[in-house]
Every structure is written in C-alpha cells, then in structure tokens.
PDB file of C-alpha atoms in Angstrom:
ATOM      1  CA  UNK A   1       1.368  -3.595 -23.235  1.00 84.00           C
ATOM      2  CA  UNK A   2      -0.765  -3.871 -20.119  1.00 96.00           C
ATOM      3  CA  UNK A   3       0.793  -4.627 -16.753  1.00 98.00           C
ATOM      4  CA  UNK A   4      -1.417  -7.669 -16.212  1.00 98.00           C
ATOM      5  CA  UNK A   5      -0.360  -9.053 -19.602  1.00 97.00           C
ATOM      6  CA  UNK A   6       3.313  -8.422 -18.818  1.00 97.00           C
ATOM      7  CA  UNK A   7       2.968 -10.290 -15.546  1.00 97.00           C
ATOM      8  CA  UNK A   8       1.645 -13.306 -17.445  1.00 97.00           C
ATOM      9  CA  UNK A   9       4.368 -13.088 -20.093  1.00 97.00           C
ATOM     10  CA  UNK A  10       7.087 -12.846 -17.446  1.00 96.00           C
ATOM     11  CA  UNK A  11       5.573 -15.851 -15.675  1.00 97.00           C
ATOM     12  CA  UNK A  12       5.383 -13.899 -12.400  1.00 97.00           C
ATOM     13  CA  UNK A  13       3.212 -15.318  -9.666  1.00 93.00           C
ATOM     14  CA  UNK A  14       1.977 -12.571  -7.342  1.00 96.00           C
ATOM     15  CA  UNK A  15       1.473 -13.642  -3.743  1.00 96.00           C
ATOM     16  CA  UNK A  16      -2.009 -13.210  -2.243  1.00 96.00           C
ATOM     17  CA  UNK A  17      -2.751  -9.719  -0.923  1.00 97.00           C
ATOM     18  CA  UNK A  18      -1.616  -9.082   2.634  1.00 96.00           C
ATOM     19  CA  UNK A  19      -4.662  -9.014   4.862  1.00 94.00           C
ATOM     20  CA  UNK A  20      -5.379  -6.205   7.301  1.00 94.00           C
ATOM     21  CA  UNK A  21      -4.883  -7.321  10.883  1.00 90.00           C
ATOM     22  CA  UNK A  22      -6.601  -5.374  13.653  1.00 91.00           C
ATOM     23  CA  UNK A  23      -5.699  -1.752  13.022  1.00 94.00           C
ATOM     24  CA  UNK A  24      -2.809  -2.589  10.702  1.00 95.00           C
ATOM     25  CA  UNK A  25      -3.949  -1.584   7.230  1.00 96.00           C
ATOM     26  CA  UNK A  26      -1.988  -2.627   4.129  1.00 97.00           C
ATOM     27  CA  UNK A  27      -3.263  -0.181   1.489  1.00 98.00           C
ATOM     28  CA  UNK A  28      -5.661   2.732   1.216  1.00 97.00           C
ATOM     29  CA  UNK A  29      -6.845   5.159  -1.429  1.00 97.00           C
ATOM     30  CA  UNK A  30      -6.823   8.928  -0.908  1.00 96.00           C
ATOM     31  CA  UNK A  31      -7.851  10.891  -4.005  1.00 94.00           C
ATOM     32  CA  UNK A  32      -5.964   9.499  -7.004  1.00 96.00           C
ATOM     33  CA  UNK A  33      -3.291   7.927  -4.841  1.00 97.00           C
ATOM     34  CA  UNK A  34      -2.901   4.515  -3.283  1.00 98.00           C
ATOM     35  CA  UNK A  35      -0.698   4.470  -0.197  1.00 98.00           C
ATOM     36  CA  UNK A  36       0.911   1.160   0.700  1.00 98.00           C
ATOM     37  CA  UNK A  37       2.162   0.183   4.120  1.00 98.00           C
ATOM     38  CA  UNK A  38       5.708  -1.110   4.290  1.00 97.00           C
ATOM     39  CA  UNK A  39       5.982  -4.546   2.663  1.00 98.00           C
ATOM     40  CA  UNK A  40       8.840  -7.007   2.947  1.00 98.00           C
ATOM     41  CA  UNK A  41       9.709 -10.560   1.945  1.00 98.00           C
ATOM     42  CA  UNK A  42       7.136 -12.345   4.131  1.00 96.00           C
ATOM     43  CA  UNK A  43       4.946 -15.338   3.370  1.00 92.00           C
ATOM     44  CA  UNK A  44       1.132 -15.112   3.769  1.00 84.00           C
ATOM     45  CA  UNK A  45       1.504 -16.056   7.454  1.00 87.00           C
ATOM     46  CA  UNK A  46       3.874 -13.096   8.045  1.00 90.00           C
ATOM     47  CA  UNK A  47       6.884 -15.413   8.369  1.00 94.00           C
ATOM     48  CA  UNK A  48      10.046 -14.005   6.806  1.00 97.00           C
ATOM     49  CA  UNK A  49      11.210 -15.691   3.587  1.00 97.00           C
ATOM     50  CA  UNK A  50      14.696 -14.218   4.069  1.00 97.00           C
ATOM     51  CA  UNK A  51      16.318 -12.907   7.247  1.00 97.00           C
ATOM     52  CA  UNK A  52      19.552 -11.161   8.078  1.00 97.00           C
ATOM     53  CA  UNK A  53      21.471  -7.959   7.618  1.00 97.00           C
ATOM     54  CA  UNK A  54      23.228  -6.775   4.501  1.00 97.00           C
ATOM     55  CA  UNK A  55      26.951  -6.785   5.028  1.00 96.00           C
ATOM     56  CA  UNK A  56      26.729  -9.516   7.655  1.00 96.00           C
ATOM     57  CA  UNK A  57      24.553 -12.552   6.783  1.00 97.00           C
ATOM     58  CA  UNK A  58      23.519 -11.402   3.313  1.00 98.00           C
ATOM     59  CA  UNK A  59      25.210 -10.256   0.125  1.00 98.00           C
ATOM     60  CA  UNK A  60      23.996  -7.434  -2.085  1.00 98.00           C
ATOM     61  CA  UNK A  61      22.600  -9.986  -4.575  1.00 98.00           C
ATOM     62  CA  UNK A  62      20.611 -11.692  -1.839  1.00 98.00           C
ATOM     63  CA  UNK A  63      19.315  -8.323  -0.660  1.00 98.00           C
ATOM     64  CA  UNK A  64      18.401  -7.436  -4.227  1.00 98.00           C
ATOM     65  CA  UNK A  65      16.423 -10.682  -4.551  1.00 98.00           C
ATOM     66  CA  UNK A  66      14.663  -9.928  -1.245  1.00 98.00           C
ATOM     67  CA  UNK A  67      13.728  -6.444  -2.506  1.00 98.00           C
ATOM     68  CA  UNK A  68      12.207  -8.078  -5.570  1.00 98.00           C
ATOM     69  CA  UNK A  69      10.142 -10.326  -3.283  1.00 98.00           C
ATOM     70  CA  UNK A  70       9.009  -7.195  -1.425  1.00 98.00           C
ATOM     71  CA  UNK A  71       7.982  -5.789  -4.809  1.00 98.00           C
ATOM     72  CA  UNK A  72       5.910  -8.872  -5.620  1.00 98.00           C
ATOM     73  CA  UNK A  73       4.225  -8.573  -2.189  1.00 98.00           C
ATOM     74  CA  UNK A  74       3.416  -4.910  -2.884  1.00 98.00           C
ATOM     75  CA  UNK A  75       1.929  -5.782  -6.272  1.00 98.00           C
ATOM     76  CA  UNK A  76      -0.115  -8.639  -4.785  1.00 98.00           C
ATOM     77  CA  UNK A  77      -1.634  -6.342  -2.155  1.00 98.00           C
ATOM     78  CA  UNK A  78      -2.127  -3.520  -4.654  1.00 98.00           C
ATOM     79  CA  UNK A  79      -3.955  -5.796  -7.094  1.00 98.00           C
ATOM     80  CA  UNK A  80      -6.182  -7.014  -4.250  1.00 98.00           C
ATOM     81  CA  UNK A  81      -6.924  -3.383  -3.328  1.00 98.00           C
ATOM     82  CA  UNK A  82      -7.685  -1.945  -6.789  1.00 98.00           C
ATOM     83  CA  UNK A  83      -8.697  -5.062  -8.741  1.00 98.00           C
ATOM     84  CA  UNK A  84      -6.310  -4.738 -11.690  1.00 98.00           C
ATOM     85  CA  UNK A  85      -2.772  -3.414 -11.993  1.00 98.00           C
ATOM     86  CA  UNK A  86      -3.785  -1.896 -15.324  1.00 98.00           C
ATOM     87  CA  UNK A  87      -5.344   0.950 -13.339  1.00 98.00           C
ATOM     88  CA  UNK A  88      -1.885   2.174 -12.314  1.00 98.00           C
ATOM     89  CA  UNK A  89      -1.040   5.481 -14.006  1.00 97.00           C
ATOM     90  CA  UNK A  90       2.335   5.945 -12.325  1.00 97.00           C
ATOM     91  CA  UNK A  91       4.565   4.471  -9.692  1.00 96.00           C
ATOM     92  CA  UNK A  92       5.166   7.771  -7.884  1.00 96.00           C
ATOM     93  CA  UNK A  93       7.363   7.289  -4.873  1.00 96.00           C
ATOM     94  CA  UNK A  94       9.316   4.470  -3.255  1.00 96.00           C
ATOM     95  CA  UNK A  95      11.013   4.501   0.135  1.00 97.00           C
ATOM     96  CA  UNK A  96      13.274   1.540   0.837  1.00 97.00           C
ATOM     97  CA  UNK A  97      14.584   0.537   4.243  1.00 97.00           C
ATOM     98  CA  UNK A  98      17.512  -1.841   4.120  1.00 97.00           C
ATOM     99  CA  UNK A  99      18.537  -3.716   7.244  1.00 97.00           C
ATOM    100  CA  UNK A 100      22.282  -3.078   7.281  1.00 95.00           C
ATOM    101  CA  UNK A 101      25.233  -3.995   9.447  1.00 94.00           C
ATOM    102  CA  UNK A 102      27.246  -0.853  10.270  1.00 90.00           C
ATOM    103  CA  UNK A 103      29.535  -0.024   7.355  1.00 92.00           C
ATOM    104  CA  UNK A 104      27.320  -1.466   4.610  1.00 94.00           C
ATOM    105  CA  UNK A 105      26.826   1.439   2.256  1.00 94.00           C
ATOM    106  CA  UNK A 106      25.104   0.303  -0.920  1.00 95.00           C
ATOM    107  CA  UNK A 107      21.400   0.153  -0.028  1.00 95.00           C
ATOM    108  CA  UNK A 108      20.616   1.540  -3.501  1.00 95.00           C
ATOM    109  CA  UNK A 109      21.933  -1.613  -5.133  1.00 96.00           C
ATOM    110  CA  UNK A 110      19.585  -3.642  -2.934  1.00 97.00           C
ATOM    111  CA  UNK A 111      16.626  -1.435  -3.851  1.00 97.00           C
ATOM    112  CA  UNK A 112      17.267  -1.905  -7.567  1.00 97.00           C
ATOM    113  CA  UNK A 113      15.605  -5.294  -7.065  1.00 98.00           C
ATOM    114  CA  UNK A 114      12.343  -3.522  -6.292  1.00 98.00           C
ATOM    115  CA  UNK A 115      12.670  -0.753  -8.861  1.00 97.00           C
ATOM    116  CA  UNK A 116      13.626  -3.075 -11.711  1.00 97.00           C
ATOM    117  CA  UNK A 117      10.547  -5.193 -11.025  1.00 98.00           C
ATOM    118  CA  UNK A 118       8.290  -2.114 -11.259  1.00 98.00           C
ATOM    119  CA  UNK A 119       9.792  -1.219 -14.636  1.00 97.00           C
ATOM    120  CA  UNK A 120       9.481  -4.814 -15.894  1.00 97.00           C
ATOM    121  CA  UNK A 121       5.817  -4.939 -14.932  1.00 98.00           C
ATOM    122  CA  UNK A 122       4.644  -1.419 -15.796  1.00 98.00           C
ATOM    123  CA  UNK A 123       7.166  -0.410 -18.470  1.00 97.00           C
ATOM    124  CA  UNK A 124       9.467   2.593 -18.127  1.00 95.00           C
ATOM    125  CA  UNK A 125       6.847   5.310 -18.673  1.00 95.00           C
ATOM    126  CA  UNK A 126       4.669   4.169 -15.772  1.00 97.00           C
ATOM    127  CA  UNK A 127       7.168   2.197 -13.719  1.00 96.00           C
ATOM    128  CA  UNK A 128      10.002   4.720 -13.323  1.00 95.00           C
ATOM    129  CA  UNK A 129       9.663   6.432  -9.957  1.00 94.00           C
ATOM    130  CA  UNK A 130      11.320   8.665  -7.391  1.00 96.00           C
ATOM    131  CA  UNK A 131      13.072   6.737  -4.681  1.00 95.00           C
ATOM    132  CA  UNK A 132      15.095   6.960  -1.509  1.00 95.00           C
ATOM    133  CA  UNK A 133      17.023   4.036  -0.042  1.00 95.00           C
ATOM    134  CA  UNK A 134      18.407   4.069   3.451  1.00 95.00           C
ATOM    135  CA  UNK A 135      20.269   1.655   5.658  1.00 94.00           C
ATOM    136  CA  UNK A 136      18.574   1.218   9.012  1.00 95.00           C
ATOM    137  CA  UNK A 137      19.304  -0.647  12.226  1.00 94.00           C
ATOM    138  CA  UNK A 138      16.461  -3.159  12.428  1.00 95.00           C
ATOM    139  CA  UNK A 139      13.250  -4.371  10.789  1.00 96.00           C
ATOM    140  CA  UNK A 140      10.377  -6.568  11.879  1.00 96.00           C
ATOM    141  CA  UNK A 141      11.505 -10.180  12.356  1.00 94.00           C
ATOM    142  CA  UNK A 142      14.981  -9.280  11.071  1.00 95.00           C
ATOM    143  CA  UNK A 143      13.866  -9.242   7.443  1.00 97.00           C
ATOM    144  CA  UNK A 144      16.475  -7.591   5.196  1.00 98.00           C
ATOM    145  CA  UNK A 145      14.300  -5.014   3.476  1.00 98.00           C
ATOM    146  CA  UNK A 146      10.985  -3.194   3.802  1.00 98.00           C
ATOM    147  CA  UNK A 147       9.502  -0.958   1.124  1.00 98.00           C
ATOM    148  CA  UNK A 148       6.809   1.701   1.257  1.00 98.00           C
ATOM    149  CA  UNK A 149       5.287   2.805  -2.046  1.00 98.00           C
ATOM    150  CA  UNK A 150       2.849   5.333  -3.487  1.00 97.00           C
ATOM    151  CA  UNK A 151       0.920   4.760  -6.726  1.00 98.00           C
ATOM    152  CA  UNK A 152      -1.243   7.061  -8.817  1.00 97.00           C
ATOM    153  CA  UNK A 153      -4.298   5.293 -10.227  1.00 98.00           C
ATOM    154  CA  UNK A 154      -7.205   6.092 -12.533  1.00 95.00           C
ATOM    155  CA  UNK A 155     -10.867   5.588 -11.677  1.00 84.00           C
TER     156      UNK A 155
ATOM    157  CA  UNK B   1     -19.213   9.613  16.130  1.00 80.00           C
ATOM    158  CA  UNK B   2     -17.106  12.736  15.797  1.00 95.00           C
ATOM    159  CA  UNK B   3     -13.424  12.669  16.644  1.00 97.00           C
ATOM    160  CA  UNK B   4     -13.794  15.619  19.006  1.00 95.00           C
ATOM    161  CA  UNK B   5     -16.531  13.772  20.863  1.00 96.00           C
ATOM    162  CA  UNK B   6     -14.507  10.561  21.034  1.00 97.00           C
ATOM    163  CA  UNK B   7     -11.588  12.492  22.507  1.00 96.00           C
ATOM    164  CA  UNK B   8     -13.876  13.755  25.266  1.00 96.00           C
ATOM    165  CA  UNK B   9     -15.404  10.344  25.887  1.00 96.00           C
ATOM    166  CA  UNK B  10     -11.985   8.754  26.156  1.00 96.00           C
ATOM    167  CA  UNK B  11     -10.958  11.493  28.569  1.00 97.00           C
ATOM    168  CA  UNK B  12      -7.986  12.374  26.372  1.00 96.00           C
ATOM    169  CA  UNK B  13      -6.393  15.765  26.775  1.00 94.00           C
ATOM    170  CA  UNK B  14      -4.319  16.959  23.848  1.00 96.00           C
ATOM    171  CA  UNK B  15      -1.118  18.842  24.604  1.00 95.00           C
ATOM    172  CA  UNK B  16      -0.744  22.375  23.183  1.00 95.00           C
ATOM    173  CA  UNK B  17       0.431  22.509  19.563  1.00 96.00           C
ATOM    174  CA  UNK B  18       4.169  22.330  18.995  1.00 94.00           C
ATOM    175  CA  UNK B  19       5.373  25.671  17.653  1.00 91.00           C
ATOM    176  CA  UNK B  20       7.479  26.163  14.552  1.00 90.00           C
ATOM    177  CA  UNK B  21      11.024  27.126  15.443  1.00 87.00           C
ATOM    178  CA  UNK B  22      13.075  29.129  12.916  1.00 87.00           C
ATOM    179  CA  UNK B  23      12.735  27.209   9.675  1.00 87.00           C
ATOM    180  CA  UNK B  24      11.523  24.036  11.337  1.00 91.00           C
ATOM    181  CA  UNK B  25       7.911  23.666  10.373  1.00 93.00           C
ATOM    182  CA  UNK B  26       5.675  21.199  12.226  1.00 94.00           C
ATOM    183  CA  UNK B  27       3.101  20.683   9.518  1.00 95.00           C
ATOM    184  CA  UNK B  28       1.885  22.043   6.239  1.00 95.00           C
ATOM    185  CA  UNK B  29      -1.027  21.562   3.899  1.00 94.00           C
ATOM    186  CA  UNK B  30      -0.694  20.815   0.199  1.00 94.00           C
ATOM    187  CA  UNK B  31      -4.029  20.272  -1.553  1.00 93.00           C
ATOM    188  CA  UNK B  32      -6.177  18.175   0.742  1.00 95.00           C
ATOM    189  CA  UNK B  33      -3.195  16.527   2.368  1.00 96.00           C
ATOM    190  CA  UNK B  34      -1.580  17.613   5.629  1.00 97.00           C
ATOM    191  CA  UNK B  35       2.045  16.583   6.077  1.00 96.00           C
ATOM    192  CA  UNK B  36       3.389  16.472   9.620  1.00 96.00           C
ATOM    193  CA  UNK B  37       7.068  16.679  10.465  1.00 94.00           C
ATOM    194  CA  UNK B  38       8.481  13.857  12.530  1.00 94.00           C
ATOM    195  CA  UNK B  39       7.190  14.200  16.074  1.00 95.00           C
ATOM    196  CA  UNK B  40       9.597  12.696  18.547  1.00 94.00           C
ATOM    197  CA  UNK B  41       8.565  11.517  21.935  1.00 93.00           C
ATOM    198  CA  UNK B  42       7.639  11.298  24.575  1.00 97.00           C
ATOM    199  CA  UNK B  43       8.367  14.976  25.274  1.00 96.00           C
ATOM    200  CA  UNK B  44       7.011  17.351  27.910  1.00 94.00           C
ATOM    201  CA  UNK B  45       5.496  20.744  27.078  1.00 89.00           C
ATOM    202  CA  UNK B  46       8.961  22.331  26.919  1.00 90.00           C
ATOM    203  CA  UNK B  47      10.237  19.681  24.544  1.00 91.00           C
ATOM    204  CA  UNK B  48      12.266  17.781  27.135  1.00 95.00           C
ATOM    205  CA  UNK B  49      12.318  13.972  26.870  1.00 97.00           C
ATOM    206  CA  UNK B  50      10.090  12.118  29.336  1.00 97.00           C
ATOM    207  CA  UNK B  51      11.714   8.800  28.460  1.00 97.00           C
ATOM    208  CA  UNK B  52      15.058   7.969  26.884  1.00 97.00           C
ATOM    209  CA  UNK B  53      16.721   4.790  25.759  1.00 97.00           C
ATOM    210  CA  UNK B  54      16.705   2.084  23.148  1.00 97.00           C
ATOM    211  CA  UNK B  55      14.083  -0.613  22.689  1.00 97.00           C
ATOM    212  CA  UNK B  56      15.678  -3.952  23.370  1.00 97.00           C
ATOM    213  CA  UNK B  57      18.137  -2.447  25.875  1.00 96.00           C
ATOM    214  CA  UNK B  58      16.708   0.058  28.406  1.00 97.00           C
ATOM    215  CA  UNK B  59      13.131  -0.141  27.135  1.00 98.00           C
ATOM    216  CA  UNK B  60      10.592  -2.863  26.309  1.00 98.00           C
ATOM    217  CA  UNK B  61       8.207  -3.028  23.345  1.00 97.00           C
ATOM    218  CA  UNK B  62       5.421  -2.066  25.765  1.00 98.00           C
ATOM    219  CA  UNK B  63       7.272   1.082  26.805  1.00 98.00           C
ATOM    220  CA  UNK B  64       7.860   1.796  23.127  1.00 98.00           C
ATOM    221  CA  UNK B  65       4.097   1.547  22.553  1.00 98.00           C
ATOM    222  CA  UNK B  66       3.460   3.986  25.417  1.00 98.00           C
ATOM    223  CA  UNK B  67       5.971   6.409  23.908  1.00 98.00           C
ATOM    224  CA  UNK B  68       4.286   6.033  20.502  1.00 98.00           C
ATOM    225  CA  UNK B  69       0.859   6.729  22.040  1.00 98.00           C
ATOM    226  CA  UNK B  70       2.195   9.867  23.714  1.00 98.00           C
ATOM    227  CA  UNK B  71       3.640  10.948  20.374  1.00 98.00           C
ATOM    228  CA  UNK B  72       0.238  10.429  18.722  1.00 98.00           C
ATOM    229  CA  UNK B  73      -1.418  12.794  21.222  1.00 98.00           C
ATOM    230  CA  UNK B  74       1.302  15.351  20.546  1.00 97.00           C
ATOM    231  CA  UNK B  75       0.739  15.002  16.828  1.00 97.00           C
ATOM    232  CA  UNK B  76      -3.025  15.532  17.236  1.00 98.00           C
ATOM    233  CA  UNK B  77      -2.418  18.568  19.464  1.00 97.00           C
ATOM    234  CA  UNK B  78      -0.362  20.179  16.704  1.00 97.00           C
ATOM    235  CA  UNK B  79      -2.865  19.191  14.022  1.00 98.00           C
ATOM    236  CA  UNK B  80      -5.810  20.583  15.999  1.00 97.00           C
ATOM    237  CA  UNK B  81      -3.878  23.780  16.655  1.00 96.00           C
ATOM    238  CA  UNK B  82      -3.596  24.404  12.931  1.00 94.00           C
ATOM    239  CA  UNK B  83      -6.843  23.078  11.471  1.00 96.00           C
ATOM    240  CA  UNK B  84      -9.005  23.993  14.463  1.00 95.00           C
ATOM    241  CA  UNK B  85     -11.251  20.955  14.490  1.00 96.00           C
ATOM    242  CA  UNK B  86     -10.238  17.305  14.227  1.00 97.00           C
ATOM    243  CA  UNK B  87     -13.593  16.513  12.622  1.00 97.00           C
ATOM    244  CA  UNK B  88     -12.117  17.958   9.421  1.00 98.00           C
ATOM    245  CA  UNK B  89      -9.953  14.828   9.122  1.00 98.00           C
ATOM    246  CA  UNK B  90     -11.269  12.627   6.312  1.00 98.00           C
ATOM    247  CA  UNK B  91      -8.644   9.928   6.670  1.00 98.00           C
ATOM    248  CA  UNK B  92      -5.385   9.199   8.435  1.00 98.00           C
ATOM    249  CA  UNK B  93      -3.379   8.262   5.365  1.00 98.00           C
ATOM    250  CA  UNK B  94       0.137   7.314   6.310  1.00 98.00           C
ATOM    251  CA  UNK B  95       2.306   6.754   9.369  1.00 98.00           C
ATOM    252  CA  UNK B  96       6.053   6.248   9.385  1.00 97.00           C
ATOM    253  CA  UNK B  97       7.576   5.289  12.717  1.00 97.00           C
ATOM    254  CA  UNK B  98      11.271   5.445  13.568  1.00 97.00           C
ATOM    255  CA  UNK B  99      12.264   3.538  16.682  1.00 97.00           C
ATOM    256  CA  UNK B 100      15.522   3.922  18.532  1.00 97.00           C
ATOM    257  CA  UNK B 101      16.402   0.259  19.051  1.00 96.00           C
ATOM    258  CA  UNK B 102      19.191  -2.253  19.317  1.00 95.00           C
ATOM    259  CA  UNK B 103      20.234  -4.100  16.144  1.00 90.00           C
ATOM    260  CA  UNK B 104      18.444  -7.195  17.466  1.00 91.00           C
ATOM    261  CA  UNK B 105      15.073  -5.705  18.401  1.00 93.00           C
ATOM    262  CA  UNK B 106      12.484  -7.106  15.979  1.00 90.00           C
ATOM    263  CA  UNK B 107       9.123  -6.322  17.546  1.00 95.00           C
ATOM    264  CA  UNK B 108       8.649  -2.921  15.924  1.00 97.00           C
ATOM    265  CA  UNK B 109       4.990  -3.447  14.922  1.00 96.00           C
ATOM    266  CA  UNK B 110       3.973  -3.935  18.573  1.00 97.00           C
ATOM    267  CA  UNK B 111       5.614  -0.642  19.548  1.00 98.00           C
ATOM    268  CA  UNK B 112       4.036   1.151  16.575  1.00 98.00           C
ATOM    269  CA  UNK B 113       0.571  -0.049  17.634  1.00 98.00           C
ATOM    270  CA  UNK B 114       0.682   2.616  20.370  1.00 98.00           C
ATOM    271  CA  UNK B 115       0.344   5.274  17.672  1.00 98.00           C
ATOM    272  CA  UNK B 116      -1.846   3.303  15.256  1.00 98.00           C
ATOM    273  CA  UNK B 117      -4.384   2.214  17.869  1.00 98.00           C
ATOM    274  CA  UNK B 118      -4.780   5.729  19.274  1.00 98.00           C
ATOM    275  CA  UNK B 119      -5.638   7.062  15.789  1.00 98.00           C
ATOM    276  CA  UNK B 120      -8.347   4.400  15.446  1.00 98.00           C
ATOM    277  CA  UNK B 121      -9.634   5.124  18.963  1.00 98.00           C
ATOM    278  CA  UNK B 122     -10.032   8.799  18.026  1.00 98.00           C
ATOM    279  CA  UNK B 123     -11.087   8.650  14.359  1.00 98.00           C
ATOM    280  CA  UNK B 124     -12.706   5.222  14.115  1.00 97.00           C
ATOM    281  CA  UNK B 125     -12.695   3.775  10.590  1.00 96.00           C
ATOM    282  CA  UNK B 126     -11.165   7.032   9.285  1.00 97.00           C
ATOM    283  CA  UNK B 127      -8.213   6.389  11.566  1.00 98.00           C
ATOM    284  CA  UNK B 128      -7.172   3.126   9.926  1.00 97.00           C
ATOM    285  CA  UNK B 129      -3.973   4.068   8.113  1.00 98.00           C
ATOM    286  CA  UNK B 130      -1.107   2.594   6.153  1.00 98.00           C
ATOM    287  CA  UNK B 131       2.155   2.517   8.015  1.00 97.00           C
ATOM    288  CA  UNK B 132       5.775   1.445   8.116  1.00 97.00           C
ATOM    289  CA  UNK B 133       7.977   1.109  11.152  1.00 96.00           C
ATOM    290  CA  UNK B 134      11.723   0.838  11.224  1.00 97.00           C
ATOM    291  CA  UNK B 135      14.497   0.587  13.761  1.00 96.00           C
ATOM    292  CA  UNK B 136      17.102   3.333  13.541  1.00 95.00           C
ATOM    293  CA  UNK B 137      20.522   3.905  15.057  1.00 92.00           C
ATOM    294  CA  UNK B 138      19.773   7.107  16.963  1.00 94.00           C
ATOM    295  CA  UNK B 139      17.146   9.805  17.495  1.00 93.00           C
ATOM    296  CA  UNK B 140      17.303  13.384  18.785  1.00 92.00           C
ATOM    297  CA  UNK B 141      18.049  13.548  22.542  1.00 93.00           C
ATOM    298  CA  UNK B 142      17.939   9.762  22.903  1.00 94.00           C
ATOM    299  CA  UNK B 143      14.135   9.486  22.790  1.00 96.00           C
ATOM    300  CA  UNK B 144      12.726   6.081  21.789  1.00 97.00           C
ATOM    301  CA  UNK B 145      10.458   7.156  18.923  1.00 97.00           C
ATOM    302  CA  UNK B 146       9.800   9.672  16.177  1.00 96.00           C
ATOM    303  CA  UNK B 147       6.726   9.444  13.941  1.00 97.00           C
ATOM    304  CA  UNK B 148       5.808  11.176  10.707  1.00 97.00           C
ATOM    305  CA  UNK B 149       2.144  11.257   9.662  1.00 98.00           C
ATOM    306  CA  UNK B 150      -0.051  12.342   6.795  1.00 98.00           C
ATOM    307  CA  UNK B 151      -3.761  13.218   6.932  1.00 98.00           C
ATOM    308  CA  UNK B 152      -6.420  13.896   4.309  1.00 98.00           C
ATOM    309  CA  UNK B 153      -8.640  16.792   5.398  1.00 97.00           C
ATOM    310  CA  UNK B 154     -11.666  18.717   4.131  1.00 96.00           C
ATOM    311  CA  UNK B 155     -12.303  22.460   4.272  1.00 93.00           C
TER     312      UNK B 155
END
C-alpha cells in the first residue's frame, strides 16, 4: 500500500512543512538522498508543543509521544519538499537527540515513537531504518526531542 | 560568483588544513560526498583552545556564534587543503553542531548561525544547508563548539 494511502487510513494529519528562515534550511536533495534538518515537536510558529527533560518533567511515554510528533513534522516537511511521500524508497538513517536529565538512560524507548511512525506510514520494507539515539544536555526551547533523518527517494 | 572569489572579497583568510593524526582522519570522500570529522573550536594553529567555557555560564550565545564562525573557517581550510579548490563544492549538505552548554541554555540556533551564515556568505545559494544543533555535556578541552559537516562535490 502507498504511504499516502496509509496516512489517510490511519487518519494522520501531517503538519504544514516547516518553512526555511533566513539561512536555516529544512530539507535538501543531494543525488538520490533527501537530508532533513533536525525536527522536533514544534507548532508552525516554532513554539514547542511539549517542553521538558526526560527523567525530570517528562516520562518515557510522554517522550515517546513527542518523538512521534517530531516524526509527523519530518513527514510534513518532506512531503512539502518532494511532493508525495510515495517517492520514498527507503528511510535510511535516523539520529535522535533526547533532552535528558542526568541519569536518564533509555533514549531508545523515546525514539521508538519516531521509528514506529515511519514503519506505520511506509511499511516495514521501506520504513525500517538505521538509528542512533543519544541523551543530550539541551535542545532549542527546551523541547524534549529533536530528530535528524535521511531518506532515499526516486525521481 | 565563485566561492574562492567571495572569500577574497570578504577578506577571509582560511587557516591551514588540520592534519590527520594517527588514525584520526579529518575528512574523507565517498562517492560525491565529503564527510568531515567534528571540528572543534575555536582553536589556534597548534590546536590550542582560543576560548573555553559553557554557553549559558561563561559564554553568551553571541560568543558561541563567533566560535562557530571560527570553526567554519577551520573546516573550509581543511576542505580546501584536500580538494584544492572550493569551487568544486556543489552543495553544503548537512551540518551538525554540538554546543557545550548548561542544561538551561536554549538558544542553540542563534549560536549555530555563526557556522551556517558563513557557509552562505562563501557559497551563496549552494551554501544553504540542512542542520541540527544540540547542547552537550562536555567537549574536548572545554571548547564551546564542535561541528560536523558534509559537502557534495564535483570532480
């Protein structure tokens, strides 16, 4: 089934693509690859939808939900950049930054929120990807998670 | 306008390329993509820090941006050393900035602009790149920033 059809069937509403601001670019194509800047759970005005650190203000479930929101933001920008998500051949690489209080050591469980969304939308063959998840000290506006992703696309 | 010409017009002087040390490689090419190792900064020609401290404690976002700009020049010095001519750059593809900051410092994008804006000043439209910036707990020698970059080049 196509990714666009799955999105409809799942009833997912993708947010509008993040707009470039000054020299801050959200997505670009190089060869067969689309590189995405780090995306997090922000509204179209760049206001955080969730704030706080894992292990302090937020639970793993809340972090997981925030990572899913980051995933929806990535897909919204990607669709705006390439026109249709059906052009995605493979989700190649994902790098997740999780805003953690010292001692919080399950950033992978947070990042499952992003990865599971990719598999729901693209199916396992296209959606399964390589990934690293790390706990870091701070993110823009104290959002809990930021995700960078790389997609392979067809012409 | 060519990148080499812009460099001259801006009066920018690139530092000498950073040398590989033992198994620590500064950059490599795979296909048409050049991957750069994390360049920390600001460092002098001998690799000694010119500025140390954390953003949000000893250093401001503005000082972080200056450090990031210095790091960008370092990165271009290394790149030019290996590819010979910066006009071979087709596109700056990806930037990943690590900032040494306090757990409360949220203005990472402003600090990262020091790197991002220099790339656009030198490469113009080809310098507009995707990026992520994160706050980390510590960097080598206490410097405020380390940045990893990726370029698409032609022969």
